[in-house]
Amino acid sequence: MIYFADTYAEAVNKERKLVDYCLTSEENDEDRNQHRSHYNTKQLDVSPPPTFNQEPQTLIQLNNVSYNAYKDYRAMIDEPIPIIPEPSYSLEPREQPEALYELDDNFEIDAQNTPSGRNSNDQELLKRISGQVAQLLTLVNSMDDRLRRLEHKLNVQPRLLPEEDNIPKLPFKTIQELKIFETDYSDNLHNAMVNRVSLVSGKDMRTCIFNQLSDVLAPEVGHLCSWAGRNNNYSIQNTVITKILLDATRKNFPETKKNEFENVVKDWLKAGNQRYKRALQKQP
């Protein structure tokens, strides 16, 4: 039998009535009194279940597990909540650390220019970095040389810097243009011309010089020039254009010697008449 009651005391009273009802008439009054006395002894306390306001000792007697949970609950409530301060933010720029190393073109890794207190691992790291930088510079120079050659083959006009605006149109087609260029020569013009002519290169030093001479002197001018001015030709031995050609060649081949350069120029000038005749044959 299942019975629902609103209060604990009502449920106990109902249970007492059921016990009395179960004690049938087959039992005598003495047995009934014994059962009732036994029941009243066991179920005397009809008070509601204890609350957290009661003493802890009573809770221990009723249920140790509940008391342990109660202690944890009280400890959680009684413990003060820590207040975490808000972080302070500043809009001021942070102080940047000073550079540990300042490298230049002549930088070398040794015991003198390494900071005091650095161990061998730091020195090895710097050596590896400097080696990798050197490899990158070599690779960049190689790629720059290849791009110059491709631009020359594709006949791409180089982008002129502001100081290069006064560069004369190449190649020179008359001796008079060469003389005017010698008159208007300046240091800025020299550097600009070297940068312009050095864009023309070749597979070796001799080919490079030949290509640069053909880029600067047209066939109708080249056959009128000679190194020392023989046969009343225009001498280019001590001219500005020769200095420009030498510096431009050394930008592509730094180990070029002056006497080697002169011999190659002489060979090119000797074939000037042949180039001029071929150029005339190609004309319509």
mmCIF file of C-alpha atoms in Angstrom:
data_model
loop_
_atom_site.group_PDB
_atom_site.id
_atom_site.type_symbol
_atom_site.label_atom_id
_atom_site.label_comp_id
_atom_site.label_asym_id
_atom_site.label_seq_id
_atom_site.Cartn_x
_atom_site.Cartn_y
_atom_site.Cartn_z
ATOM 1 C CA MET A 1 0.000 0.000 0.000
ATOM 2 C CA ILE A 2 1.299 3.457 -0.945
ATOM 3 C CA TYR A 3 0.070 6.554 0.857
ATOM 4 C CA PHE A 4 1.020 10.211 0.336
ATOM 5 C CA ALA A 5 0.889 12.695 3.219
ATOM 6 C CA ASP A 6 1.512 16.421 3.371
ATOM 7 C CA THR A 7 3.576 16.291 6.574
ATOM 8 C CA TYR A 8 5.815 13.848 8.320
ATOM 9 C CA ALA A 9 3.571 13.773 11.456
ATOM 10 C CA GLU A 10 0.513 12.952 9.363
ATOM 11 C CA ALA A 11 2.336 10.035 7.782
ATOM 12 C CA VAL A 12 3.323 8.657 11.217
ATOM 13 C CA ASN A 13 -0.275 8.867 12.488
ATOM 14 C CA LYS A 14 -1.480 7.067 9.415
ATOM 15 C CA GLU A 15 1.087 4.344 9.981
ATOM 16 C CA ARG A 16 -0.093 3.919 13.588
ATOM 17 C CA LYS A 17 -3.655 3.404 12.420
ATOM 18 C CA LEU A 18 -2.488 0.797 9.959
ATOM 19 C CA VAL A 19 -0.630 -1.028 12.723
ATOM 20 C CA ASP A 20 -3.734 -1.011 14.897
ATOM 21 C CA TYR A 21 -5.745 -2.280 11.994
ATOM 22 C CA CYS A 22 -3.325 -5.116 11.386
ATOM 23 C CA LEU A 23 -3.692 -6.273 14.983
ATOM 24 C CA THR A 24 -6.792 -8.329 14.389
ATOM 25 C CA SER A 25 -9.184 -9.716 16.949
ATOM 26 C CA GLU A 26 -7.377 -13.066 16.874
ATOM 27 C CA GLU A 27 -4.766 -11.473 19.163
ATOM 28 C CA ASN A 28 -5.668 -10.729 22.741
ATOM 29 C CA ASP A 29 -5.371 -7.320 24.346
ATOM 30 C CA GLU A 30 -2.021 -8.115 25.932
ATOM 31 C CA ASP A 31 -0.369 -8.933 22.614
ATOM 32 C CA ARG A 32 -1.867 -5.836 21.066
ATOM 33 C CA ASN A 33 -0.490 -3.642 23.823
ATOM 34 C CA GLN A 34 2.971 -5.199 23.404
ATOM 35 C CA HIS A 35 2.982 -4.471 19.680
ATOM 36 C CA ARG A 36 1.796 -0.930 20.211
ATOM 37 C CA SER A 37 4.352 -0.294 22.977
ATOM 38 C CA HIS A 38 7.148 -1.633 20.760
ATOM 39 C CA TYR A 39 6.041 0.510 17.839
ATOM 40 C CA ASN A 40 5.730 3.667 19.964
ATOM 41 C CA THR A 41 9.249 3.106 21.335
ATOM 42 C CA LYS A 42 10.810 2.846 17.859
ATOM 43 C CA GLN A 43 8.781 5.627 16.235
ATOM 44 C CA LEU A 44 8.588 8.084 19.115
ATOM 45 C CA ASP A 45 10.445 10.916 17.356
ATOM 46 C CA VAL A 46 8.126 12.487 14.805
ATOM 47 C CA SER A 47 10.116 15.698 14.351
ATOM 48 C CA PRO A 48 11.081 16.732 10.792
ATOM 49 C CA PRO A 49 14.548 15.936 9.411
ATOM 50 C CA PRO A 50 17.382 18.061 10.814
ATOM 51 C CA THR A 51 18.538 21.198 8.987
ATOM 52 C CA PHE A 52 21.963 22.790 8.670
ATOM 53 C CA ASN A 53 21.214 25.047 11.620
ATOM 54 C CA GLN A 54 21.410 22.111 14.022
ATOM 55 C CA GLU A 55 24.554 21.204 15.891
ATOM 56 C CA PRO A 56 27.162 19.215 13.955
ATOM 57 C CA GLN A 57 27.113 16.472 16.600
ATOM 58 C CA THR A 58 23.480 15.652 15.792
ATOM 59 C CA LEU A 59 24.329 15.457 12.113
ATOM 60 C CA ILE A 60 27.161 13.045 12.863
ATOM 61 C CA GLN A 61 24.773 10.729 14.675
ATOM 62 C CA LEU A 62 22.287 10.789 11.814
ATOM 63 C CA ASN A 63 24.506 10.616 8.748
ATOM 64 C CA ASN A 64 28.284 11.006 8.600
ATOM 65 C CA VAL A 65 28.218 11.424 4.831
ATOM 66 C CA SER A 66 25.762 14.300 5.058
ATOM 67 C CA TYR A 67 27.887 15.991 7.695
ATOM 68 C CA ASN A 68 31.030 15.765 5.553
ATOM 69 C CA ALA A 69 29.144 17.321 2.687
ATOM 70 C CA TYR A 70 27.889 19.981 5.080
ATOM 71 C CA LYS A 71 31.459 20.805 6.194
ATOM 72 C CA ASP A 72 32.592 21.187 2.597
ATOM 73 C CA TYR A 73 29.617 23.399 1.897
ATOM 74 C CA ARG A 74 30.278 25.643 4.906
ATOM 75 C CA ALA A 75 33.975 25.864 4.097
ATOM 76 C CA MET A 76 33.137 26.955 0.575
ATOM 77 C CA ILE A 77 30.734 29.624 1.872
ATOM 78 C CA ASP A 78 32.931 30.913 4.695
ATOM 79 C CA GLU A 79 36.102 31.126 2.576
ATOM 80 C CA PRO A 80 36.639 34.709 1.371
ATOM 81 C CA ILE A 81 36.627 35.199 -2.383
ATOM 82 C CA PRO A 82 39.987 36.575 -3.559
ATOM 83 C CA ILE A 83 39.831 39.799 -5.539
ATOM 84 C CA ILE A 84 42.079 39.744 -8.592
ATOM 85 C CA PRO A 85 43.253 43.244 -9.485
ATOM 86 C CA GLU A 86 42.592 44.356 -13.036
ATOM 87 C CA PRO A 87 45.687 44.585 -15.234
ATOM 88 C CA SER A 88 46.887 48.059 -15.975
ATOM 89 C CA TYR A 89 47.159 48.934 -19.648
ATOM 90 C CA SER A 90 49.283 51.742 -20.972
ATOM 91 C CA LEU A 91 49.157 53.366 -24.368
ATOM 92 C CA GLU A 92 52.750 54.503 -24.060
ATOM 93 C CA PRO A 93 55.167 52.700 -26.440
ATOM 94 C CA ARG A 94 57.249 50.031 -24.827
ATOM 95 C CA GLU A 95 60.915 50.596 -24.451
ATOM 96 C CA GLN A 96 62.696 48.641 -27.138
ATOM 97 C CA PRO A 97 65.847 46.766 -26.151
ATOM 98 C CA GLU A 98 69.039 47.975 -27.689
ATOM 99 C CA ALA A 99 70.465 45.955 -30.546
ATOM 100 C CA LEU A 100 72.897 43.349 -29.340
ATOM 101 C CA TYR A 101 74.998 43.488 -32.444
ATOM 102 C CA GLU A 102 75.535 46.052 -35.172
ATOM 103 C CA LEU A 103 76.819 44.360 -38.311
ATOM 104 C CA ASP A 104 78.479 46.137 -41.198
ATOM 105 C CA ASP A 105 80.210 45.077 -44.401
ATOM 106 C CA ASN A 106 83.475 44.388 -42.572
ATOM 107 C CA PHE A 107 81.896 42.465 -39.714
ATOM 108 C CA GLU A 108 83.848 39.456 -38.528
ATOM 109 C CA ILE A 109 83.100 37.010 -35.748
ATOM 110 C CA ASP A 110 85.905 36.691 -33.248
ATOM 111 C CA ALA A 111 86.513 36.874 -29.546
ATOM 112 C CA GLN A 112 87.003 40.653 -29.605
ATOM 113 C CA ASN A 113 83.731 41.805 -31.139
ATOM 114 C CA THR A 114 81.513 39.324 -29.284
ATOM 115 C CA PRO A 115 79.857 40.692 -26.129
ATOM 116 C CA SER A 116 81.342 39.752 -22.816
ATOM 117 C CA GLY A 117 79.581 36.901 -21.075
ATOM 118 C CA ARG A 118 78.546 35.172 -24.294
ATOM 119 C CA ASN A 119 79.270 31.488 -24.393
ATOM 120 C CA SER A 120 80.567 29.419 -27.254
ATOM 121 C CA ASN A 121 77.046 28.561 -28.422
ATOM 122 C CA ASP A 122 76.306 32.222 -29.147
ATOM 123 C CA GLN A 123 79.529 32.571 -31.093
ATOM 124 C CA GLU A 124 78.755 29.500 -33.182
ATOM 125 C CA LEU A 125 75.280 30.869 -33.885
ATOM 126 C CA LEU A 126 76.689 34.192 -35.072
ATOM 127 C CA LYS A 127 79.169 32.404 -37.310
ATOM 128 C CA ARG A 128 76.393 30.417 -38.930
ATOM 129 C CA ILE A 129 74.303 33.551 -39.437
ATOM 130 C CA SER A 130 77.186 35.469 -41.020
ATOM 131 C CA GLY A 131 77.886 32.519 -43.317
ATOM 132 C CA GLN A 132 74.267 32.351 -44.427
ATOM 133 C CA VAL A 133 74.206 36.109 -45.076
ATOM 134 C CA ALA A 134 77.303 35.787 -47.252
ATOM 135 C CA GLN A 135 75.650 32.994 -49.228
ATOM 136 C CA LEU A 136 72.530 35.119 -49.727
ATOM 137 C CA LEU A 137 74.593 38.054 -51.001
ATOM 138 C CA THR A 138 76.350 35.782 -53.479
ATOM 139 C CA LEU A 139 73.021 34.413 -54.661
ATOM 140 C CA VAL A 140 71.547 37.909 -55.075
ATOM 141 C CA ASN A 141 74.547 39.069 -57.112
ATOM 142 C CA SER A 142 74.273 36.003 -59.328
ATOM 143 C CA MET A 143 70.550 36.582 -59.910
ATOM 144 C CA ASP A 144 71.194 40.260 -60.657
ATOM 145 C CA ASP A 145 73.763 39.307 -63.298
ATOM 146 C CA ARG A 146 71.360 36.844 -64.913
ATOM 147 C CA LEU A 147 68.608 39.476 -65.030
ATOM 148 C CA ARG A 148 70.959 41.932 -66.709
ATOM 149 C CA ARG A 149 71.797 39.394 -69.394
ATOM 150 C CA LEU A 150 68.128 38.579 -69.979
ATOM 151 C CA GLU A 151 67.261 42.269 -70.293
ATOM 152 C CA HIS A 152 70.035 42.708 -72.832
ATOM 153 C CA LYS A 153 68.860 39.726 -74.902
ATOM 154 C CA LEU A 154 65.268 40.956 -74.805
ATOM 155 C CA ASN A 155 66.391 44.513 -75.604
ATOM 156 C CA VAL A 156 64.733 45.857 -72.462
ATOM 157 C CA GLN A 157 65.623 49.471 -71.781
ATOM 158 C CA PRO A 158 66.881 49.923 -68.207
ATOM 159 C CA ARG A 159 65.041 52.225 -65.846
ATOM 160 C CA LEU A 160 67.104 55.367 -65.511
ATOM 161 C CA LEU A 161 67.687 57.063 -62.196
ATOM 162 C CA PRO A 162 67.230 60.850 -61.905
ATOM 163 C CA GLU A 163 70.974 61.488 -62.377
ATOM 164 C CA GLU A 164 70.907 59.324 -65.509
ATOM 165 C CA ASP A 165 68.467 61.541 -67.386
ATOM 166 C CA ASN A 166 71.335 63.314 -69.186
ATOM 167 C CA ILE A 167 72.818 60.110 -70.616
ATOM 168 C CA PRO A 168 73.242 60.463 -74.375
ATOM 169 C CA LYS A 169 71.457 58.097 -76.679
ATOM 170 C CA LEU A 170 73.573 55.066 -77.475
ATOM 171 C CA PRO A 171 75.272 54.045 -79.657
ATOM 172 C CA PHE A 172 77.224 57.074 -80.847
ATOM 173 C CA LYS A 173 76.797 57.368 -84.617
ATOM 174 C CA THR A 174 79.238 60.188 -85.416
ATOM 175 C CA ILE A 175 82.644 61.338 -84.226
ATOM 176 C CA GLN A 176 81.077 64.705 -83.449
ATOM 177 C CA GLU A 177 78.785 63.075 -80.875
ATOM 178 C CA LEU A 178 81.818 61.536 -79.182
ATOM 179 C CA LYS A 179 83.558 64.922 -78.978
ATOM 180 C CA ILE A 180 80.472 66.595 -77.507
ATOM 181 C CA PHE A 181 80.225 63.857 -74.914
ATOM 182 C CA GLU A 182 83.868 64.411 -73.945
ATOM 183 C CA THR A 183 83.158 68.125 -73.486
ATOM 184 C CA ASP A 184 80.054 67.647 -71.320
ATOM 185 C CA TYR A 185 81.666 64.975 -69.158
ATOM 186 C CA SER A 186 81.214 65.074 -65.350
ATOM 187 C CA ASP A 187 81.617 62.687 -62.435
ATOM 188 C CA ASN A 188 77.861 62.175 -62.116
ATOM 189 C CA LEU A 189 77.615 61.464 -65.822
ATOM 190 C CA HIS A 190 80.510 59.010 -65.538
ATOM 191 C CA ASN A 191 78.761 56.973 -62.820
ATOM 192 C CA ALA A 192 75.495 57.011 -64.737
ATOM 193 C CA MET A 193 77.189 55.838 -67.933
ATOM 194 C CA VAL A 194 79.033 53.043 -66.087
ATOM 195 C CA ASN A 195 75.742 51.771 -64.659
ATOM 196 C CA ARG A 196 74.139 51.934 -68.090
ATOM 197 C CA VAL A 197 76.948 50.196 -70.011
ATOM 198 C CA SER A 198 77.486 47.530 -67.323
ATOM 199 C CA LEU A 199 74.013 46.201 -68.071
ATOM 200 C CA VAL A 200 75.606 44.647 -71.165
ATOM 201 C CA SER A 201 77.701 41.602 -70.301
ATOM 202 C CA GLY A 202 78.838 38.271 -71.747
ATOM 203 C CA LYS A 203 79.927 34.751 -70.918
ATOM 204 C CA ASP A 204 83.547 35.903 -70.392
ATOM 205 C CA MET A 205 85.576 39.106 -70.198
ATOM 206 C CA ARG A 206 86.385 39.246 -73.940
ATOM 207 C CA THR A 207 82.778 38.738 -74.999
ATOM 208 C CA CYS A 208 81.657 41.325 -72.451
ATOM 209 C CA ILE A 209 84.034 43.984 -73.839
ATOM 210 C CA PHE A 210 83.029 43.240 -77.426
ATOM 211 C CA ASN A 211 79.322 43.535 -76.569
ATOM 212 C CA GLN A 212 79.833 46.804 -74.683
ATOM 213 C CA LEU A 213 81.849 48.361 -77.517
ATOM 214 C CA SER A 214 79.129 47.412 -79.994
ATOM 215 C CA ASP A 215 76.545 48.934 -77.648
ATOM 216 C CA VAL A 216 78.458 52.248 -77.379
ATOM 217 C CA LEU A 217 79.986 52.711 -80.860
ATOM 218 C CA ALA A 218 77.925 52.179 -84.000
ATOM 219 C CA PRO A 219 79.644 50.502 -87.018
ATOM 220 C CA GLU A 220 79.834 53.849 -88.858
ATOM 221 C CA VAL A 221 81.861 55.241 -85.928
ATOM 222 C CA GLY A 222 83.877 52.161 -84.984
ATOM 223 C CA HIS A 223 85.656 51.908 -88.342
ATOM 224 C CA LEU A 224 86.825 55.535 -87.932
ATOM 225 C CA CYS A 225 88.453 54.885 -84.542
ATOM 226 C CA SER A 226 91.737 53.286 -83.506
ATOM 227 C CA TRP A 227 93.610 52.868 -80.259
ATOM 228 C CA ALA A 228 96.523 55.261 -80.945
ATOM 229 C CA GLY A 229 95.016 57.271 -83.857
ATOM 230 C CA ARG A 230 96.879 55.671 -86.760
ATOM 231 C CA ASN A 231 95.938 56.535 -90.341
ATOM 232 C CA ASN A 232 94.289 59.752 -89.129
ATOM 233 C CA ASN A 233 91.668 57.810 -87.171
ATOM 234 C CA TYR A 234 90.048 59.065 -83.966
ATOM 235 C CA SER A 235 92.171 57.895 -80.998
ATOM 236 C CA ILE A 236 90.238 56.514 -78.020
ATOM 237 C CA GLN A 237 93.265 55.565 -75.903
ATOM 238 C CA ASN A 238 92.904 58.388 -73.372
ATOM 239 C CA THR A 239 89.233 59.231 -73.815
ATOM 240 C CA VAL A 240 86.443 59.267 -71.291
ATOM 241 C CA ILE A 241 84.538 56.565 -73.128
ATOM 242 C CA THR A 242 87.466 54.154 -72.639
ATOM 243 C CA LYS A 243 87.479 54.771 -68.873
ATOM 244 C CA ILE A 244 83.737 54.161 -68.778
ATOM 245 C CA LEU A 245 84.100 50.901 -70.685
ATOM 246 C CA LEU A 246 86.865 49.692 -68.332
ATOM 247 C CA ASP A 247 84.841 50.450 -65.187
ATOM 248 C CA ALA A 248 81.729 48.860 -66.692
ATOM 249 C CA THR A 249 83.678 45.711 -67.542
ATOM 250 C CA ARG A 250 85.057 45.481 -64.012
ATOM 251 C CA LYS A 251 81.536 45.605 -62.595
ATOM 252 C CA ASN A 252 80.862 42.316 -64.369
ATOM 253 C CA PHE A 253 84.392 40.900 -64.144
ATOM 254 C CA PRO A 254 86.182 42.563 -61.192
ATOM 255 C CA GLU A 255 89.539 40.870 -61.910
ATOM 256 C CA THR A 256 89.903 42.530 -65.321
ATOM 257 C CA LYS A 257 93.394 43.997 -65.774
ATOM 258 C CA LYS A 258 93.996 47.195 -67.711
ATOM 259 C CA ASN A 259 96.428 45.681 -70.221
ATOM 260 C CA GLU A 260 94.017 42.803 -70.910
ATOM 261 C CA PHE A 261 91.240 45.302 -71.488
ATOM 262 C CA GLU A 262 93.391 47.330 -73.901
ATOM 263 C CA ASN A 263 94.323 44.266 -75.959
ATOM 264 C CA VAL A 264 90.669 43.239 -76.355
ATOM 265 C CA VAL A 265 89.689 46.791 -77.413
ATOM 266 C CA LYS A 266 92.476 46.817 -80.023
ATOM 267 C CA ASP A 267 91.222 43.519 -81.459
ATOM 268 C CA TRP A 268 87.705 44.905 -81.710
ATOM 269 C CA LEU A 269 88.906 48.072 -83.461
ATOM 270 C CA LYS A 270 90.915 46.066 -86.007
ATOM 271 C CA ALA A 271 87.705 44.438 -87.270
ATOM 272 C CA GLY A 272 85.931 47.796 -87.553
ATOM 273 C CA ASN A 273 86.018 47.918 -91.363
ATOM 274 C CA GLN A 274 84.501 44.435 -91.656
ATOM 275 C CA ARG A 275 81.629 45.325 -89.322
ATOM 276 C CA TYR A 276 80.967 48.513 -91.261
ATOM 277 C CA LYS A 277 80.822 46.633 -94.591
ATOM 278 C CA ARG A 278 78.408 44.047 -93.157
ATOM 279 C CA ALA A 279 76.226 46.843 -91.811
ATOM 280 C CA LEU A 280 76.110 48.446 -95.281
ATOM 281 C CA GLN A 281 75.153 45.132 -96.858
ATOM 282 C CA LYS A 282 72.240 44.742 -94.436
ATOM 283 C CA GLN A 283 70.813 48.130 -95.377
ATOM 284 C CA PRO A 284 67.952 47.971 -97.909
#
